[in-house]
Coordinates of C-alpha atoms in Angstrom, one line a residue:
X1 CA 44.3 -8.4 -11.8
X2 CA 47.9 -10.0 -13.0
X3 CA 49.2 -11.7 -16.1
X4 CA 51.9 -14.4 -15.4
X5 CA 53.2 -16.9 -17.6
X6 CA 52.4 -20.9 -17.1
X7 CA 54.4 -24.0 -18.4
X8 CA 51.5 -25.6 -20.2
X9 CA 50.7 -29.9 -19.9
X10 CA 51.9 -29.8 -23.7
X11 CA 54.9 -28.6 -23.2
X12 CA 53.7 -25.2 -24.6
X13 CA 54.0 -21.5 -22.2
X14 CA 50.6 -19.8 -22.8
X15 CA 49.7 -16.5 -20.6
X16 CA 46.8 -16.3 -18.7
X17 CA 44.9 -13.5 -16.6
X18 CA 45.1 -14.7 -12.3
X19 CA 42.6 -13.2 -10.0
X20 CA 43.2 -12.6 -6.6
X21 CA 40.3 -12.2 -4.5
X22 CA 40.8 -10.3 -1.6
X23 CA 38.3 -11.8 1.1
X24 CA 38.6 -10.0 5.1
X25 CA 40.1 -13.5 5.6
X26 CA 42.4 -14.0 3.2
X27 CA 43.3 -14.5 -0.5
X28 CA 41.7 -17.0 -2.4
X29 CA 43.4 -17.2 -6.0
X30 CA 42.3 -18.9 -8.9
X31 CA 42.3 -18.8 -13.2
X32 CA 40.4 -19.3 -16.0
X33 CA 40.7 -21.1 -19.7
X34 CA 37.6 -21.0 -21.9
X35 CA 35.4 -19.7 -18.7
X36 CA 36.1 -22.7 -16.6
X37 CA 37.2 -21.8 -13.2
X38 CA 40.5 -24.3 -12.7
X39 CA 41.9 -24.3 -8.9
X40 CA 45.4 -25.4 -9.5
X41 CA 47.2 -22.4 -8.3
X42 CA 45.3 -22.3 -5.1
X43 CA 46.0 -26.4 -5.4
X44 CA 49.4 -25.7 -6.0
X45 CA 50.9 -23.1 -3.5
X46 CA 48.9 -25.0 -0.6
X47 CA 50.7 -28.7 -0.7
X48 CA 51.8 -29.5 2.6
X49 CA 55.4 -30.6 0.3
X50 CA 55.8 -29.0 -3.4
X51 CA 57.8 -30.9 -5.6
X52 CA 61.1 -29.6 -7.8
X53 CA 59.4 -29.8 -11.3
X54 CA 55.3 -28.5 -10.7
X55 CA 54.4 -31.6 -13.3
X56 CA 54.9 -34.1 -10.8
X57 CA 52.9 -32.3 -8.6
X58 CA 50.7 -35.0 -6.4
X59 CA 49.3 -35.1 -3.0
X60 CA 52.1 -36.8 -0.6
X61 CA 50.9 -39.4 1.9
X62 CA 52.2 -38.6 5.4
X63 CA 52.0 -42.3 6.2
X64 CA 52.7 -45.6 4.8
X65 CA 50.8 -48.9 4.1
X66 CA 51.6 -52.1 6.0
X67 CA 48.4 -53.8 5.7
X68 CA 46.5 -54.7 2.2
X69 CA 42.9 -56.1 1.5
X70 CA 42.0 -57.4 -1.5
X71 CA 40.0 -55.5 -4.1
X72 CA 37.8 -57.4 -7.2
X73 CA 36.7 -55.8 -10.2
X74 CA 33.3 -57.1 -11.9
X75 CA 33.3 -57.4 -15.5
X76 CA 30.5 -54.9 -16.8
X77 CA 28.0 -57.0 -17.5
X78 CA 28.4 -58.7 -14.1
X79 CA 28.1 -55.0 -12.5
X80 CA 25.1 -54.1 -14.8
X81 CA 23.4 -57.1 -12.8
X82 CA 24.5 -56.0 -9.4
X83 CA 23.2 -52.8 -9.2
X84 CA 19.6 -53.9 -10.7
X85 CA 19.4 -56.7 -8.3
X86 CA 20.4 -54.1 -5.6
X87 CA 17.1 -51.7 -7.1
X88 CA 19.9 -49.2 -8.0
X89 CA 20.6 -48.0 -4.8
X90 CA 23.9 -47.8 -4.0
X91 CA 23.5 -48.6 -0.3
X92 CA 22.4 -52.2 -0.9
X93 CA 25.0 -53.3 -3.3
X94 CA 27.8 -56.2 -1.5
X95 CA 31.1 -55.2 -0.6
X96 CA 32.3 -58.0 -2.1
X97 CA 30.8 -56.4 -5.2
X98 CA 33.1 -53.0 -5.4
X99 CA 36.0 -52.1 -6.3
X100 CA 36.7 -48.6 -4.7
X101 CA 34.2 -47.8 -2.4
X102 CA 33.6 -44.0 -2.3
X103 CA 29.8 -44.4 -0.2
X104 CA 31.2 -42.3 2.6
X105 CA 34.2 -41.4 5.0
X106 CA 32.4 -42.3 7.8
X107 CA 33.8 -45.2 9.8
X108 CA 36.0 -46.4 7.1
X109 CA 38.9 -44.4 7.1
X110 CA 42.3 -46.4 7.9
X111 CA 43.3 -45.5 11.9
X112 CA 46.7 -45.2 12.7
X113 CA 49.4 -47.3 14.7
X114 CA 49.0 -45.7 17.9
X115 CA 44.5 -46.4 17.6
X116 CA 44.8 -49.7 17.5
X117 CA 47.5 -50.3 20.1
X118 CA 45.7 -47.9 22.2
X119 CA 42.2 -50.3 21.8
X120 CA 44.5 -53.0 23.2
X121 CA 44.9 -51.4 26.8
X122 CA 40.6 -50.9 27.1
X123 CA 39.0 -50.8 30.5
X124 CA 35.8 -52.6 30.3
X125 CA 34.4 -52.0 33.5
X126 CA 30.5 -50.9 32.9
X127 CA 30.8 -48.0 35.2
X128 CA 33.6 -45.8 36.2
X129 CA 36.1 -46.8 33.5
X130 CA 39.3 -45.6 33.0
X131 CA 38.3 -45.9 29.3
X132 CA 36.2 -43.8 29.8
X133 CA 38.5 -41.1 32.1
X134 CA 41.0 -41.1 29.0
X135 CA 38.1 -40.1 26.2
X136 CA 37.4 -37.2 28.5
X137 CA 40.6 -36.0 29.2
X138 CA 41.3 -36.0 25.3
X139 CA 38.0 -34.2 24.8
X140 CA 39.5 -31.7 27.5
X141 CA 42.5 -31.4 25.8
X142 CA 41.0 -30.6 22.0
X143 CA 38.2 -28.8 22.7
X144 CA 39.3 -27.5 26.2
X145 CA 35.3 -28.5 28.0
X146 CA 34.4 -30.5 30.9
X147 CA 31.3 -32.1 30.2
X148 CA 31.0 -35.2 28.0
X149 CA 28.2 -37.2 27.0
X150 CA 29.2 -40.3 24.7
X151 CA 27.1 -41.9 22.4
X152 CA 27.4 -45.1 19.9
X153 CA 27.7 -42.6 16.9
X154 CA 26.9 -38.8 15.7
X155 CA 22.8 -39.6 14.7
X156 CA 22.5 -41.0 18.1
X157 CA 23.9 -37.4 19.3
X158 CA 21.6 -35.8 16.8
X159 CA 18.5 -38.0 18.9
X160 CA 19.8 -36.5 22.4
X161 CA 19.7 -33.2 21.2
X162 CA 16.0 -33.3 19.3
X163 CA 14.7 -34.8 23.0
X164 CA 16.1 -32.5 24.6
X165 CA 15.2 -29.6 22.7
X166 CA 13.0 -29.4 20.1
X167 CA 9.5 -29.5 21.2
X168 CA 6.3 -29.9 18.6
X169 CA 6.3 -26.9 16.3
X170 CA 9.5 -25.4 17.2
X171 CA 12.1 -24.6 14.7
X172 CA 15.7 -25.7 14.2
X173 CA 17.9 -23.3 12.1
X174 CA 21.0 -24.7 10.3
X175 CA 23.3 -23.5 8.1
X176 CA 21.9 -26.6 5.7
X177 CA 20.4 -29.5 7.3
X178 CA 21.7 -33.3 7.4
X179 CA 19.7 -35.9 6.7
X180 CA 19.6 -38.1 10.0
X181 CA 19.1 -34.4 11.3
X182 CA 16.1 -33.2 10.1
X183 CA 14.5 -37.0 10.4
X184 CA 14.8 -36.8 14.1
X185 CA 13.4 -32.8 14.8
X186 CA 11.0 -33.7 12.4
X187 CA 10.1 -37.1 14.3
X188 CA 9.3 -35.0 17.4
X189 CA 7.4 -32.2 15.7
X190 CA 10.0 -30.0 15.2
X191 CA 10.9 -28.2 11.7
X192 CA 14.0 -27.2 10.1
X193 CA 14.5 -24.0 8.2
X194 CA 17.8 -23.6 5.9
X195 CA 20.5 -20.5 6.0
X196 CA 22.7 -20.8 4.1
X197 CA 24.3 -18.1 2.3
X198 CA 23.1 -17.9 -0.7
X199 CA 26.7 -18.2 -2.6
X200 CA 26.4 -22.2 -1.1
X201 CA 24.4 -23.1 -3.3
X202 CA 26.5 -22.0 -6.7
X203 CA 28.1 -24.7 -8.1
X204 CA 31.2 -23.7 -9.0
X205 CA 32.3 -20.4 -7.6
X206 CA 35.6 -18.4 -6.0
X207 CA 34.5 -18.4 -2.8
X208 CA 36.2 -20.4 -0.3
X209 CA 33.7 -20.5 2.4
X210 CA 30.3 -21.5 0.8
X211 CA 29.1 -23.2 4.2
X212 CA 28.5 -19.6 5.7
X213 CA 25.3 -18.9 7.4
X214 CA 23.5 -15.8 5.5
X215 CA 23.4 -13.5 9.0
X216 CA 21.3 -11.4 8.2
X217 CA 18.8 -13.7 8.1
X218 CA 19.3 -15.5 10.9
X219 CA 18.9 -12.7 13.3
X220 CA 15.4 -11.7 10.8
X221 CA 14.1 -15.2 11.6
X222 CA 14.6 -15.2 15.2
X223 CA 12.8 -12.1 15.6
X224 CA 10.4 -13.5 13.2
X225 CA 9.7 -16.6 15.1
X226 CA 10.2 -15.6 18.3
X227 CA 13.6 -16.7 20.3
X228 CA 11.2 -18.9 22.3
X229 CA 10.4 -20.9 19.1
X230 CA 13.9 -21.3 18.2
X231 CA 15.0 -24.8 19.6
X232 CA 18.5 -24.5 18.8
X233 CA 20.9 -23.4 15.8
X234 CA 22.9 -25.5 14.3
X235 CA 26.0 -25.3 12.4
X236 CA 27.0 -27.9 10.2
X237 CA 31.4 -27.6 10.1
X238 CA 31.4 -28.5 6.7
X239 CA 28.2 -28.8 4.7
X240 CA 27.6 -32.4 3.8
X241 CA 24.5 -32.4 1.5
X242 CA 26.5 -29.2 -0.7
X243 CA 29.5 -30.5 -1.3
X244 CA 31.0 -30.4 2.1
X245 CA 32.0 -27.1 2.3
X246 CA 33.7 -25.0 5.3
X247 CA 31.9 -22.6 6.9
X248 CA 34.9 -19.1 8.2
X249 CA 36.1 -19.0 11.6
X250 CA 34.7 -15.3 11.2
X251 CA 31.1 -16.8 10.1
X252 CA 30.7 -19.4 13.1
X253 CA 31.2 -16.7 16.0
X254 CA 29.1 -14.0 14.5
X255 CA 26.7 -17.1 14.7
X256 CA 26.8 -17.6 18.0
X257 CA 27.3 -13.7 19.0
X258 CA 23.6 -13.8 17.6
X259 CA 22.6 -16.3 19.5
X260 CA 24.0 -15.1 22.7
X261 CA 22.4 -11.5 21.9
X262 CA 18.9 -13.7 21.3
X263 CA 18.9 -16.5 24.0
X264 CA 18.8 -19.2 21.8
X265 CA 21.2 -22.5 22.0
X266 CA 24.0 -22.5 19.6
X267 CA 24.9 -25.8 18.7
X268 CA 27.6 -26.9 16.4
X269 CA 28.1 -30.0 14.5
X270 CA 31.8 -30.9 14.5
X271 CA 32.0 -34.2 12.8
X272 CA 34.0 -32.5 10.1
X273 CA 35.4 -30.1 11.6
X274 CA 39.6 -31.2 10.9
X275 CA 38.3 -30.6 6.9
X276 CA 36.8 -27.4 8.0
X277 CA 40.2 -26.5 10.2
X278 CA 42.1 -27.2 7.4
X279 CA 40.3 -25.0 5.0
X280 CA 40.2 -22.1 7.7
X281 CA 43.9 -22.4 8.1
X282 CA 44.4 -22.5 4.1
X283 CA 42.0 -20.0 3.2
X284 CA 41.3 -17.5 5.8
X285 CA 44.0 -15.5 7.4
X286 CA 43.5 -15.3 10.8
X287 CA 43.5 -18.9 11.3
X288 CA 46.8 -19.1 9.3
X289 CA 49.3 -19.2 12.8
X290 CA 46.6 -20.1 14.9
X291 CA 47.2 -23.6 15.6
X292 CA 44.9 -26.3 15.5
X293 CA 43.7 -26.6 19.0
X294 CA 43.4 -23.1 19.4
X295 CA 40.9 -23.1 16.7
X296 CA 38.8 -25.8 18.2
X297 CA 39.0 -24.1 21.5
X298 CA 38.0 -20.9 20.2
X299 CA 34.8 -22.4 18.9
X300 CA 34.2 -24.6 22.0
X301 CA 34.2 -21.9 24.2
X302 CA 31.9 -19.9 21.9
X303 CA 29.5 -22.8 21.0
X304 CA 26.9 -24.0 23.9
X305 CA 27.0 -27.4 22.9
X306 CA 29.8 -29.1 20.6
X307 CA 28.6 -33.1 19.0
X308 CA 30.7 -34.9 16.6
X309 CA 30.8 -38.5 15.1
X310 CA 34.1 -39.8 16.0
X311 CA 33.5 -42.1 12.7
X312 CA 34.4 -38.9 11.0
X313 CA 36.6 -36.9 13.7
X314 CA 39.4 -39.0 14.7
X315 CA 38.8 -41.4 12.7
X316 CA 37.6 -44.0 14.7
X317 CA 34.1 -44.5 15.8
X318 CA 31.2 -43.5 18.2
X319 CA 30.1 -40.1 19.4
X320 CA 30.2 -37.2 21.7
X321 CA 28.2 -34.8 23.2
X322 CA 30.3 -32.2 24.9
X323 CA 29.9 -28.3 26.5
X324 CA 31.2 -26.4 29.1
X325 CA 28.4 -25.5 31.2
X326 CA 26.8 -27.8 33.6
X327 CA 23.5 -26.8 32.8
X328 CA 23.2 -28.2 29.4
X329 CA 24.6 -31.6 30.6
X330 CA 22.0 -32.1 33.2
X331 CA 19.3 -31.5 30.2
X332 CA 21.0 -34.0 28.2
X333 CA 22.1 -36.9 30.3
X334 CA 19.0 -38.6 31.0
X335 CA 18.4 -39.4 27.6
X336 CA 22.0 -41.5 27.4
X337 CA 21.2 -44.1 29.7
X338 CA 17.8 -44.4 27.8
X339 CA 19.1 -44.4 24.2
X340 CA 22.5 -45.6 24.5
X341 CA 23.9 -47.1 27.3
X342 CA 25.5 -46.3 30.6
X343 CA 27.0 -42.3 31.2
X344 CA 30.7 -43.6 30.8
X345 CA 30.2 -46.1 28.1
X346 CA 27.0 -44.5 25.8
X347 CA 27.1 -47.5 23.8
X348 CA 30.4 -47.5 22.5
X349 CA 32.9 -50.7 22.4
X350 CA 35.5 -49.5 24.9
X351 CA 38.2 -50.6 22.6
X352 CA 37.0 -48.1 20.1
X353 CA 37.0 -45.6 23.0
X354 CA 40.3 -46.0 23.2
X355 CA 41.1 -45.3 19.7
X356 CA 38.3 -42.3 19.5
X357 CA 40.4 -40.4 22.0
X358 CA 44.1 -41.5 20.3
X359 CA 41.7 -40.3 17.4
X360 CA 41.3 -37.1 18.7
X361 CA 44.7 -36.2 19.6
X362 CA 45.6 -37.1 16.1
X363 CA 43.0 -34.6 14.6
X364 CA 45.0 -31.8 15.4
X365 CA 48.2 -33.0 13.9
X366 CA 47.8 -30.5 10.6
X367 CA 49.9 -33.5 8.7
X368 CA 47.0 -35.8 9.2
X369 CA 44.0 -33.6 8.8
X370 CA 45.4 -32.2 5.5
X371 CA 45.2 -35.8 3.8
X372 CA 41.9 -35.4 2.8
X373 CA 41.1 -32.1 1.5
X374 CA 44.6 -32.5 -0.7
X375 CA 43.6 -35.9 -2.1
X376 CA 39.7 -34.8 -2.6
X377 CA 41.0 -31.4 -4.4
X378 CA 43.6 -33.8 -6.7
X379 CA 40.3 -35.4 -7.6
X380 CA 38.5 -32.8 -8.3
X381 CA 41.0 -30.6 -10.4
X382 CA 41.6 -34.2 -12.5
X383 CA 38.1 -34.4 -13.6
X384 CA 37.9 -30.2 -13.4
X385 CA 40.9 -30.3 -16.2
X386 CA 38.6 -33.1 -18.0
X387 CA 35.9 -30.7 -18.4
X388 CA 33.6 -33.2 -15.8
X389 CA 31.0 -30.6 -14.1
X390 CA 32.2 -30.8 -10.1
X391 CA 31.7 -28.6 -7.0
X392 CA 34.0 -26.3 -6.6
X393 CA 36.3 -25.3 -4.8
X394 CA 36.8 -28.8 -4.0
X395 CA 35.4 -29.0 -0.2
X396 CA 35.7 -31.9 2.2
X397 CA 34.3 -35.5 2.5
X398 CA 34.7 -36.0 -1.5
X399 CA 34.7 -34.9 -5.0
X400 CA 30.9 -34.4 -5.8
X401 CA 29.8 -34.5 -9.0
X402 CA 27.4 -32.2 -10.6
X403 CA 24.6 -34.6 -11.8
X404 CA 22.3 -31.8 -12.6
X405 CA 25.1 -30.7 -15.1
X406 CA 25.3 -34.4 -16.4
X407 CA 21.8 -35.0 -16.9
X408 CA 20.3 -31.0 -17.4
X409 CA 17.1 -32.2 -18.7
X410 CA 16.0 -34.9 -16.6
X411 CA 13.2 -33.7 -13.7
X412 CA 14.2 -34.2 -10.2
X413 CA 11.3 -36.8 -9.7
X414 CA 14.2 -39.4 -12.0
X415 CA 16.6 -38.8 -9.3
X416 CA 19.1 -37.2 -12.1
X417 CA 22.3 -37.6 -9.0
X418 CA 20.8 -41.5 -8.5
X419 CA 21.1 -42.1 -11.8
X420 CA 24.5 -41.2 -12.3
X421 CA 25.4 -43.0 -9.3
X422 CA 24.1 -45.9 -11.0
X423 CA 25.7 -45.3 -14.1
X424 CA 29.3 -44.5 -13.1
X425 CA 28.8 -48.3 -11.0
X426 CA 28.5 -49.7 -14.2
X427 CA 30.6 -47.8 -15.9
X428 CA 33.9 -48.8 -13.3
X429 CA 33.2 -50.7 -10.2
X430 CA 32.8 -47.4 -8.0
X431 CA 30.4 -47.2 -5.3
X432 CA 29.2 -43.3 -4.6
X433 CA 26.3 -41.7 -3.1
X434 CA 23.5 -40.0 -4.3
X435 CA 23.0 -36.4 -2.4
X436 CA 20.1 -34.8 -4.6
X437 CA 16.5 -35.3 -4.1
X438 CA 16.5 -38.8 -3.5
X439 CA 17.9 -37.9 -0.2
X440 CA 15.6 -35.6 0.5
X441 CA 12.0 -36.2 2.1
X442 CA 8.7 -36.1 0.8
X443 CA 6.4 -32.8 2.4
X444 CA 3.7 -33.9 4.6
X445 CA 1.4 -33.6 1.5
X446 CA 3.6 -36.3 -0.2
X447 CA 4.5 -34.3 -2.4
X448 CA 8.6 -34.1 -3.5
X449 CA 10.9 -31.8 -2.0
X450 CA 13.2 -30.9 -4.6
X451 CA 16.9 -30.7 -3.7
X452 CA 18.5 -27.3 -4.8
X453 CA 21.7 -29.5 -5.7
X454 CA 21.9 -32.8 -7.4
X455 CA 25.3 -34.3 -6.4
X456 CA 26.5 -37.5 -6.5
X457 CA 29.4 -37.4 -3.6
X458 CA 32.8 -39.5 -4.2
X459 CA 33.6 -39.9 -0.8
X460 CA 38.0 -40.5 -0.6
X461 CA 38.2 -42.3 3.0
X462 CA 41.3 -41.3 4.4
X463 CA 44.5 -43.3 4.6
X464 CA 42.6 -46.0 2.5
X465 CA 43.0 -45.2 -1.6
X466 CA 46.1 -44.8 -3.7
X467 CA 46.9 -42.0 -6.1
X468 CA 46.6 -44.5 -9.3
X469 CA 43.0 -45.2 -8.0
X470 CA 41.8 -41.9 -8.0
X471 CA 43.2 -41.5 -11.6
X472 CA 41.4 -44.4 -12.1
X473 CA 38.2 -42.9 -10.9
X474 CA 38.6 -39.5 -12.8
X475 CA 39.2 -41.4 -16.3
X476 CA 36.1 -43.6 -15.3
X477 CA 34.1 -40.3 -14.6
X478 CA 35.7 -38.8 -17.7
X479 CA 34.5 -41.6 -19.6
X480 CA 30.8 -41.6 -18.2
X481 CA 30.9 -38.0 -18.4
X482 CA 31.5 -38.3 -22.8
X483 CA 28.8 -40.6 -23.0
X484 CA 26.2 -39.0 -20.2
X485 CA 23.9 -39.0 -23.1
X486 CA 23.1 -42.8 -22.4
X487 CA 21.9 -42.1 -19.0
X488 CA 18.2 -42.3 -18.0
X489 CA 16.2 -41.7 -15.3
X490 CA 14.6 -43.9 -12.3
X491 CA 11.7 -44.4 -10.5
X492 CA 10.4 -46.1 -7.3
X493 CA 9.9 -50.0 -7.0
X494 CA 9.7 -49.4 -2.8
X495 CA 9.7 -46.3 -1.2
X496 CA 10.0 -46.3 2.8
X497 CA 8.6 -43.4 4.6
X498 CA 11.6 -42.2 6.1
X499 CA 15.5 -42.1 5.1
X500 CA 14.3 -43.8 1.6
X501 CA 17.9 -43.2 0.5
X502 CA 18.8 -46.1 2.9
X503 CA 16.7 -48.4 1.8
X504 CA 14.9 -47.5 -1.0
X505 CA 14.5 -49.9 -4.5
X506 CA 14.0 -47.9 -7.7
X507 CA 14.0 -49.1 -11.0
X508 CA 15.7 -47.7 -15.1
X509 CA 13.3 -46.0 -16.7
X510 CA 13.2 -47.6 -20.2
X511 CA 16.7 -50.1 -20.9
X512 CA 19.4 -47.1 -20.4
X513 CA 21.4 -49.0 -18.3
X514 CA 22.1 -52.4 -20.6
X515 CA 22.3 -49.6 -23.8
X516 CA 25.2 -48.2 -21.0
X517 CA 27.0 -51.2 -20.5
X518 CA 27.0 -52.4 -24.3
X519 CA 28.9 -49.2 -25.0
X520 CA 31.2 -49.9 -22.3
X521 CA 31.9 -52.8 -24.0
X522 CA 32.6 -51.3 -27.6
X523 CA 35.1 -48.9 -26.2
X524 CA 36.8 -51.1 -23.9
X525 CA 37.3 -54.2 -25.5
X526 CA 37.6 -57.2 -22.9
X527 CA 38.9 -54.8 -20.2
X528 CA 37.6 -55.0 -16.7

């Protein structure tokens, strides 16, 4: 424990107390006002480019803009009516209707240059395509394997692997599940059990890898179950459904050590695996001078199977299915041609091959994989500074919001991360989604499974928003955030059996929603 002396935002030098935590990875540092845990140290000493006077400190974008699309903002009372009409789920509101779009990351990030001129040379043969020779030998290249299953996007890898695999009452382990996951071991009898470290599912903590399987466990269960009932463990490069956090270099092996010791098929999801790099590289020391395709490597050659959604990696679109031993492509390849589309093709527009493997090569260029963890962790220190409850340390995909902080008395059967989806709509244009219970499924009783986090995520596609619309996005928050009283609950108009988050129409308990926007109103005069 150090003191050190800060240049305060008023101009004013106060002192405050810095812990360093020593992790066997690395240093993590951080400090506290008033009990609030405030990552701009550990946001300051990891910019890719520091500026001269630490005020001015911003994320820098490695790239620049020469092509615009038009963006409208709804007056409130117009938005108010949009997001009823659209049975305030998020999913179902119009494009047309939003004025930053923070749903997801996947498939809408900007590509670069070099994508779309490489989607200009595409071989469109139906078999044998030189399309198709290029995405391998850029899988080759990254992740150093031979074996390469495409597929139209990373659920549709997440179907090959549940056929494959899981048989009926066999068990999937994960570090925490995804949602298009666990709706397709479930579909073929299968069940998922969550392992995550306990420390994953704190809030707001110091620890930089809070994706981390709990080990100890994982070995208990196997021996529990049975290694024979064990279809496959999973692990999820950065944990979507908690606030997309990494998961340690250090963590993944010992995973897969286990599973080698067992017999059981390790399995890991890379679709955000360039966040994850990043965060190994920032936060764990022996990834510091590794570089980036010696990390993916590493893990390739550890893993038995490696699957990804290019709409996330690379930034482009489609998915792979990739490994190094023969056997485990002969398991899988049947099922392409049945599902997807021919072995070379597996669905996917050859243009967009051609971009998913310029994609690739791209992901390990530390200058464009750091865009978005630096821009998310802007985000979230703005609205951390603001007092707004958020996830932290700031993870990949997006800022999430704490709803369960905004809302601590409503029951998880209002859909408390829902409903502030719906509110901060109203309250500026912004389009997020709801990962809480409402993305959860019901038990096979019909009963509610309860989410142990309700977020709502702020997804920051990369290459896409600018700096002023992020501070537009955090003093929106902030304002919702002062006023969270206003905010009510919701309830179901239609509920479909499976992946209700989709598709789902719910409905304001009671008239919260117009009482929201007439306050809008009062504070903001005639402003959009």
């Amino acid at each position: 424990m150090v003191s050190t002396t800060l240049f305060g935002k008023n101009g004013i030098y106060f002192r405050q107390r810095f812990t360093f935590l020593k992790e066997e990875s690395g240093y993590f540092c951080t400090h506290f006002i008033k009990n609030r845990i405030i990552y701009s140290l550990y946001y300051y000493f990891n910019m890719a480019v520091k500026f001269y006077k630490e005020e001015n400190q911003v994320p820098l974008e490695m790239h620049k803009v020469r092509m615009v699309q038009k963006l409208s903002l709804l007056p409130v009372e117009e938005r108010l009516r949009k997001i009823q009409d659209a049975g305030n789920n998020t999913f179902l509101l119009q494009n047309r209707d939003i004025y930053l779009d923070m749903l997801t990351d996947s498939g809408v990030n900007g590509m670069t240059d070099l994508q779309f001129a490489a989607s200009m040379r595409a071989d469109d043969a139906y078999a044998g395509s030189e399309t198709f020779n290029r995405v391998k030998a850029a899988v080759k290249e990254v992740f150093g394997t031979s074996y390469v299953l495409p597929a139209h996007q990373g659920r549709a890898c997440e179907n090959i692997l549940a056929e494959a695999y899981v048989k009926p009452g066999m068990t999937t382990l994960m570090n925490y599940h995804f949602t298009t996951t666990k709706a397709h071991i479930t579909r073929v009898g299968g069940t998922v059990e969550e392992l995550v470290a306990r420390k994953g599912l704190e809030p707001r903590s110091n620890e930089p890898f809070k994706g981390d399987f709990d080990l100890e466990l994982l070995r208990k269960t196997i021996d529990e179950k049975g290694a024979e009932n064990v279809a496959f463990v999973r692990v999820e490069a950065g944990t979507n459904l908690i606030g997309g956090q990494p998961v340690s270099l250090e963590n993944m092996l010992a995973v897969t050590d286990i599973c080698h010791d067992t017999g059981v098929i390790s399995v890991l999801d890379a679709s955000l695996l360039q966040d994850n790099v990043y965060f190994m590289k920032m936060r764990e020391a022996r990834c510091k001078y590794m570089q980036v395709k010696d990390i993916y490597r590493l893990l390739a050659d550890h893993f038995d199977i490696v699957y990804f959604s290019a709409r996330k990696l690379g930034f482009a679109k489609g998915g792979i299915i990739t490994c190094q031993d023969q056997k485990y492509y002969k398991q899988m390849m049947e099922y392409v041609p049945l599902y997807e589309g021919f072995l070379t093709y597996g669905g996917i527009d050859v243009r967009t091959m051609e971009a998913l493997a310029q994609g690739l090569y791209e992901s390990l260029d530390l200058e464009y994989i750091n865009q978005g963890p630096e821009f998310i962790n802007y985000l979230c220190k703005e609205l951390d500074d603001y007092g707004v409850p958020v996830i932290l340390p700031s993870g990949g995909l997006g800022c999430h919001l704490d709803a369960g902080a905004f809302v601590p008395n409503m029951p998880h059967n209002e859909y408390p991360a829902g409903a502030v989806g719906c509110a901060l709509y109203i309250a500026g244009g912004i389009r997020g989604m709801e990962r809480g219970t409402l993305s959860e499924q019901r038990e096979p009783d019909g009963s509610e499974r309860y989410s142990e986090l309700e977020l709502l995520r702020l997804a920051v596609p990369r290459r896409v928003f600018t700096l002023s619309q992020l501070k537009y996005v955090a003093d929106r928050v902030k304002w919702l955030w002062d006023n969270r009283e206003l905010i009510g609950g919701l309830e179901w108009l239609e509920e479909p059996k499976v992946l209700r988050f989709f598709f789902g129409r719910l409905k304001e308990k009671g008239y919260w929603q117009e009482q929201l926007a007439e306050k809008f109103r009062k504070d903001f005069g005639n402003s959009l």
